mmCIF file of C-alpha atoms and ligand atoms in Angstrom:
data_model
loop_
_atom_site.group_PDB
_atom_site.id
_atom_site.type_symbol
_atom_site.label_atom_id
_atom_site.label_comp_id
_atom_site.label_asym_id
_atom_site.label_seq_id
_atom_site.Cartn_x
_atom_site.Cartn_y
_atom_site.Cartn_z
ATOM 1 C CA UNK N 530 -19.940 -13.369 -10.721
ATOM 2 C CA UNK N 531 -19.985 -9.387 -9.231
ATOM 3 C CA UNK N 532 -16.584 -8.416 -9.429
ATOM 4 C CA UNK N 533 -16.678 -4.594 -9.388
ATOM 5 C CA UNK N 534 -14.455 -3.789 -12.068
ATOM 6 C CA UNK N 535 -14.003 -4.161 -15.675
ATOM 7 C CA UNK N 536 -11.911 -7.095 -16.805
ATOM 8 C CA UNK N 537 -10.317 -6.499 -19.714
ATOM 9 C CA UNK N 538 -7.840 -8.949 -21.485
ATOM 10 C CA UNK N 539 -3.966 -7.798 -21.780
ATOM 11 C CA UNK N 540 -1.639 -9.471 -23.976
ATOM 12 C CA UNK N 541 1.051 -10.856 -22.780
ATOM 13 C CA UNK N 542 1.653 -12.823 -19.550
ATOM 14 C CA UNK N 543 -0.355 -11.375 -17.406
ATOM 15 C CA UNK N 544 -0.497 -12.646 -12.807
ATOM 16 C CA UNK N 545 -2.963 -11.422 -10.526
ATOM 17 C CA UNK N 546 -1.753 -10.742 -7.275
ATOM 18 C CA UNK N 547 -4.351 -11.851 -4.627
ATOM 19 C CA UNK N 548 -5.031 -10.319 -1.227
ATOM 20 C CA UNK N 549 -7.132 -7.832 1.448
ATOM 21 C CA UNK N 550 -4.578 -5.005 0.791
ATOM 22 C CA UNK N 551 -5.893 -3.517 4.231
ATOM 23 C CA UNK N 552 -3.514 -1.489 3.964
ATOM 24 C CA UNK N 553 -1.276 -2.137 0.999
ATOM 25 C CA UNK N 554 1.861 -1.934 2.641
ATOM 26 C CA UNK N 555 5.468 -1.805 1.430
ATOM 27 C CA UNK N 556 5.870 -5.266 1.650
ATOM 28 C CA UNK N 557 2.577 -5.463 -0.837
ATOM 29 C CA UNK N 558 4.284 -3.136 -3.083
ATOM 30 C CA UNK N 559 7.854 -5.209 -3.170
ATOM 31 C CA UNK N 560 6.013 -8.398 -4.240
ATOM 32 C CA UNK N 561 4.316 -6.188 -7.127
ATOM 33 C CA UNK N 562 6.969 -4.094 -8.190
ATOM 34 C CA UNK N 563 9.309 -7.303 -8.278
ATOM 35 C CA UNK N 564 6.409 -9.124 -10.309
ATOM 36 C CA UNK N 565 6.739 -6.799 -13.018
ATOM 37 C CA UNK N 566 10.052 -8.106 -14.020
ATOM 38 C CA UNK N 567 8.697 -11.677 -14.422
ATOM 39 C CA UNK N 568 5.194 -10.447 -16.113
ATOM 40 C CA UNK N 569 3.906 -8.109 -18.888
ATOM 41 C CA UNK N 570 0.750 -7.149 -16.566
ATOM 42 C CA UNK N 571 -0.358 -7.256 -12.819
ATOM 43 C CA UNK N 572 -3.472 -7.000 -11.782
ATOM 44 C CA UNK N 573 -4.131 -6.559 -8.211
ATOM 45 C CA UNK N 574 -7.365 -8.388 -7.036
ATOM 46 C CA UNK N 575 -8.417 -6.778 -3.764
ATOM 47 C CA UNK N 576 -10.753 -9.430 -1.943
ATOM 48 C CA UNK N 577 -13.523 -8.491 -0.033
ATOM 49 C CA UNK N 578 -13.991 -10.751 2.774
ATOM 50 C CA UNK N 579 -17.118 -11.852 4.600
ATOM 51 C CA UNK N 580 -17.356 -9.329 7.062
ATOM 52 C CA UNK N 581 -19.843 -6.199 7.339
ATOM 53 C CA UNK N 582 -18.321 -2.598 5.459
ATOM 54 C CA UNK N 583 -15.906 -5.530 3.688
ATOM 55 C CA UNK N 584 -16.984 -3.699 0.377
ATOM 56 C CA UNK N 585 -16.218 -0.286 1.575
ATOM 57 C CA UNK N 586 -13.138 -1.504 2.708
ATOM 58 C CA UNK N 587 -12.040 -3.103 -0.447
ATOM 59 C CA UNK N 588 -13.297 -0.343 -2.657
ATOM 60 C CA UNK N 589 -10.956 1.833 -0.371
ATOM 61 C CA UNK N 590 -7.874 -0.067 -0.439
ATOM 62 C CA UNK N 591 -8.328 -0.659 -4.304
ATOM 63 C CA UNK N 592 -8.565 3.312 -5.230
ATOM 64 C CA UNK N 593 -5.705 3.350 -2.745
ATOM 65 C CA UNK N 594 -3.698 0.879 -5.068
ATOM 66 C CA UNK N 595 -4.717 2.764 -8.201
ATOM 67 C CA UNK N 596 -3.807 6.250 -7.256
ATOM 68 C CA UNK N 597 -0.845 4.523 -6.449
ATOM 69 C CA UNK N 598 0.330 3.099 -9.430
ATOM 70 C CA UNK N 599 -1.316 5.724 -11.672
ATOM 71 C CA UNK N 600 1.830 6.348 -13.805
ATOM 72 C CA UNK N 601 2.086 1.953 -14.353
ATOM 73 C CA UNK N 602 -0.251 0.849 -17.377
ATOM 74 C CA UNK N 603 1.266 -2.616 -16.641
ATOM 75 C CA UNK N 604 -0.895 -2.685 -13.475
ATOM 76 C CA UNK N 605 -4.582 -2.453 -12.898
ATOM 77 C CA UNK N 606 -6.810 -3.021 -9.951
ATOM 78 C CA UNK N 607 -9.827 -4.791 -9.130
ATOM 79 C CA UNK N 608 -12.012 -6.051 -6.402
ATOM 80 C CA UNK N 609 -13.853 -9.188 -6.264
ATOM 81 C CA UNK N 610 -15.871 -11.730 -3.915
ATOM 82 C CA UNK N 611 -15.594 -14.276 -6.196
ATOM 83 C CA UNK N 612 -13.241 -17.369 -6.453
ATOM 84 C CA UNK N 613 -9.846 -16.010 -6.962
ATOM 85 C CA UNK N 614 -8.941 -18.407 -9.726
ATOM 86 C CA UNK N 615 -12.644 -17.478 -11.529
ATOM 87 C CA UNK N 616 -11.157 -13.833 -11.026
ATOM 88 C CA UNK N 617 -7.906 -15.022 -12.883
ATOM 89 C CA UNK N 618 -9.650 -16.789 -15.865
ATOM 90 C CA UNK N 619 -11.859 -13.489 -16.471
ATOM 91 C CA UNK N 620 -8.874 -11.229 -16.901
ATOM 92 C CA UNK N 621 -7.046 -13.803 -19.032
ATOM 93 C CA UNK N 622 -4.204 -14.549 -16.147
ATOM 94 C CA UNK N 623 -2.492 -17.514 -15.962
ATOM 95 C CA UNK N 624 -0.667 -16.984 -13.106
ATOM 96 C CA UNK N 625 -1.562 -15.911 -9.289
ATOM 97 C CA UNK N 626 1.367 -13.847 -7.922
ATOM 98 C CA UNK N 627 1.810 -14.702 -3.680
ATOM 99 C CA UNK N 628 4.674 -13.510 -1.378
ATOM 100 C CA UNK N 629 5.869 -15.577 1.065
ATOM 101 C CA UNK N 630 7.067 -14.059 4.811
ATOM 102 C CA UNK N 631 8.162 -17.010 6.894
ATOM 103 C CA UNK N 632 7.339 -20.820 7.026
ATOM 104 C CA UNK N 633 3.521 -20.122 8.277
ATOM 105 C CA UNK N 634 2.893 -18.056 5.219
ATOM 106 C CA UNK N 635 4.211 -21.156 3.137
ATOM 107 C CA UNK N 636 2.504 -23.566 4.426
ATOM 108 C CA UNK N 637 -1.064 -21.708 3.684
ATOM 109 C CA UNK N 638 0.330 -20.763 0.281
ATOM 110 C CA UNK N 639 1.250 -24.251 -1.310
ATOM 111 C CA UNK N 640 -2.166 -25.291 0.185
ATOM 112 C CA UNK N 641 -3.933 -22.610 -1.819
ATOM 113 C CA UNK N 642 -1.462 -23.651 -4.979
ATOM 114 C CA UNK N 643 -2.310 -26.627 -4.938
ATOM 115 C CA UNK N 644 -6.128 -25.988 -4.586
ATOM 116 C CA UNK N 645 -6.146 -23.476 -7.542
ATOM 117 C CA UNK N 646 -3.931 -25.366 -9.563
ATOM 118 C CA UNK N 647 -6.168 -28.539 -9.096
ATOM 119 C CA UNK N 648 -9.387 -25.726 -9.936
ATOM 120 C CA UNK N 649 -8.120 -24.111 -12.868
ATOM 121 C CA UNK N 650 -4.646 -25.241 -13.758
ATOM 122 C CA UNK N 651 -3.384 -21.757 -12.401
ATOM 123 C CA UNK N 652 0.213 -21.846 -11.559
ATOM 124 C CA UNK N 653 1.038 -20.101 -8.561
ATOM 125 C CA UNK N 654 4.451 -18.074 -8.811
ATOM 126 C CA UNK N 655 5.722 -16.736 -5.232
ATOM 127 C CA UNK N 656 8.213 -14.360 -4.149
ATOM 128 C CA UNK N 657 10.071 -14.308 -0.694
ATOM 129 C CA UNK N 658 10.201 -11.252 1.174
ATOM 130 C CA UNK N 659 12.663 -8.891 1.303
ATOM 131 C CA UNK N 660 14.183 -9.838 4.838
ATOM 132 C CA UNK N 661 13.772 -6.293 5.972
ATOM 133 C CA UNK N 662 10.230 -6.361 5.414
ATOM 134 C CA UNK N 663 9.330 -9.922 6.343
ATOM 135 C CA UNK N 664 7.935 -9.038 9.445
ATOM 136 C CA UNK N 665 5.973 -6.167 8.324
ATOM 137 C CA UNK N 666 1.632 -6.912 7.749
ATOM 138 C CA UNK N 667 -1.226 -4.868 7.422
ATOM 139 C CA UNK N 668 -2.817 -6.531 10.651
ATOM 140 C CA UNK N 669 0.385 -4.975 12.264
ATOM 141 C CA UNK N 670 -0.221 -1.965 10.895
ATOM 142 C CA UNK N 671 -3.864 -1.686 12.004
ATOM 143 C CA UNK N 672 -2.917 -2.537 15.210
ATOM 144 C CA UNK N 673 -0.595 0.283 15.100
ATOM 145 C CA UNK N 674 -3.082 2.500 13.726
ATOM 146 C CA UNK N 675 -5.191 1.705 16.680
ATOM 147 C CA UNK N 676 -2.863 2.930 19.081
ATOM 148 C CA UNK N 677 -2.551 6.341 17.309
ATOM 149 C CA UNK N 678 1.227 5.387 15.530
ATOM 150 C CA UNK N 679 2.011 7.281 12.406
ATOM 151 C CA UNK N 680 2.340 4.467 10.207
ATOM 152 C CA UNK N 681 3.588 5.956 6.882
ATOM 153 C CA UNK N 682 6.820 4.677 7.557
ATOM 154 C CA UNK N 683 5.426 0.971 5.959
ATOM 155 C CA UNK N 684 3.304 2.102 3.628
ATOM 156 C CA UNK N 685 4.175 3.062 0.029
ATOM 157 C CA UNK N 686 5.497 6.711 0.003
ATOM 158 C CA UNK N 687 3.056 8.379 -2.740
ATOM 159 C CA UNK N 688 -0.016 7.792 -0.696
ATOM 160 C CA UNK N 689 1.174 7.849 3.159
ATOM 161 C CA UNK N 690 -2.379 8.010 4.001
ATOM 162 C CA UNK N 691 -4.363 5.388 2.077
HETATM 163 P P1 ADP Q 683 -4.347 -12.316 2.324
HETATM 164 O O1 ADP Q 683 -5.404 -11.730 3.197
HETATM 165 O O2 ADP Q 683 -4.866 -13.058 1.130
HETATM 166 O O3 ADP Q 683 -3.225 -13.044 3.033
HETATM 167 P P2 ADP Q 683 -2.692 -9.976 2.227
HETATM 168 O O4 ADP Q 683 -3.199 -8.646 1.789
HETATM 169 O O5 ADP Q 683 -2.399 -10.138 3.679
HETATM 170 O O6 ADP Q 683 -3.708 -11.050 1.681
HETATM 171 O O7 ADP Q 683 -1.388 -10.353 1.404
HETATM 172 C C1 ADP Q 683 -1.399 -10.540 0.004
HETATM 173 C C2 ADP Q 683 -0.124 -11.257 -0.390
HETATM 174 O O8 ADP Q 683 0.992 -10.436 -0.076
HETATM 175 C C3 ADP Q 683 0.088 -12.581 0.349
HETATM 176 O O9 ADP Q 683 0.706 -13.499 -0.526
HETATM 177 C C4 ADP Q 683 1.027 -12.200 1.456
HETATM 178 O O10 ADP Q 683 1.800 -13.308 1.883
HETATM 179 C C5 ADP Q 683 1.886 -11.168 0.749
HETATM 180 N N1 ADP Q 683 2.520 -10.257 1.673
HETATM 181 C C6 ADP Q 683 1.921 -9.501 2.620
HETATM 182 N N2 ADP Q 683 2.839 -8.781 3.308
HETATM 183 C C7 ADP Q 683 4.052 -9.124 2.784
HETATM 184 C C8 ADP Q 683 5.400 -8.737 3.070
HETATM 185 N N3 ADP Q 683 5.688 -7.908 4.066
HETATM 186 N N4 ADP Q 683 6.386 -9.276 2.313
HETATM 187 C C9 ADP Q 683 6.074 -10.158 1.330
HETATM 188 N N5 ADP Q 683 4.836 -10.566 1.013
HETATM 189 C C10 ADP Q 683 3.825 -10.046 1.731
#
């Protein structure tokens, strides 16, 4: 296992919250903030995926995330390349946090459920989107980025530039 970061145990019911995070967006930071009503801790588990500088990225996005939510002990941040569910175990969750945007996002997310629940006995607890920001992605905002648009306007306000 090489997760980069520390897991420590909270008490209490603690989710992680599963995902590339490239960029966190607002919509990311709806699903957490409103996950912190249901659990005692959060721990965001930023993913690094299979392709080259996917590290870099991650390690990016993550600091982005913690700088972020500096002032919240109830969430901390890690990145991992491991199985998400092994990630969950390690940091004593017992719950993976998902949000959902439209029916294509649920279809892919009771498929993972049901994988991780058959893996671990994780339950999966998902959110829907706020309507205003179900359309709103970080692929659409690197594809924004691309095209030189200022794209603080969807990302979370403390860090504009993450
Ligand atoms: P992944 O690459 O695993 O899909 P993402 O970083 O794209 O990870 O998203 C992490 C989680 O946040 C997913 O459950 C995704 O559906 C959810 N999510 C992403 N954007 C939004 C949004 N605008 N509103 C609600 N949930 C979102």
């Amino acid at each position: 296992m090489t997760a980069t970061s520390t897991a420590f145990k909270a008490t209490g019911r603690t989710a992680i919250f599963p995902g590339s995070f490239n960029p966190f967006t607002l919509g990311h930071a709806d699903i957490l903030e409103r996950g912190l009503a249901l659990f005692d801790h959060i721990v965001v588990a930023v993913g690094i995926n299979a392709a080259k500088g996917a590290r870099d990225d991650a390690e990016r996005a993550a600091d982005a995330i913690r700088r972020l939510y500096a002032g919240e002990p109830r969430v901390s941040v890690a990145v991992y390349d491991t199985l998400t569910t092994e990630l969950a175990l390690r940091h004593g969750a017992h719950f993976i946090l998902r949000g959902i945007r439209s029916v294509k996002d649920f279809e892919y997310e009771r498929d993972m459920a049901a994988v991780n629940a058959q893996l671990s006995g994780i339950e999966s607890v998902v959110l829907f989107s706020r309507p205003e920001l179900s359309a709103l992605s970080s692929s659409v905002v690197r594809e924004l980025r691309s095209y030189g648009v200022d794209t603080s306007p969807f990302l979370p306000h403390a860090n504009p530039e993450q």
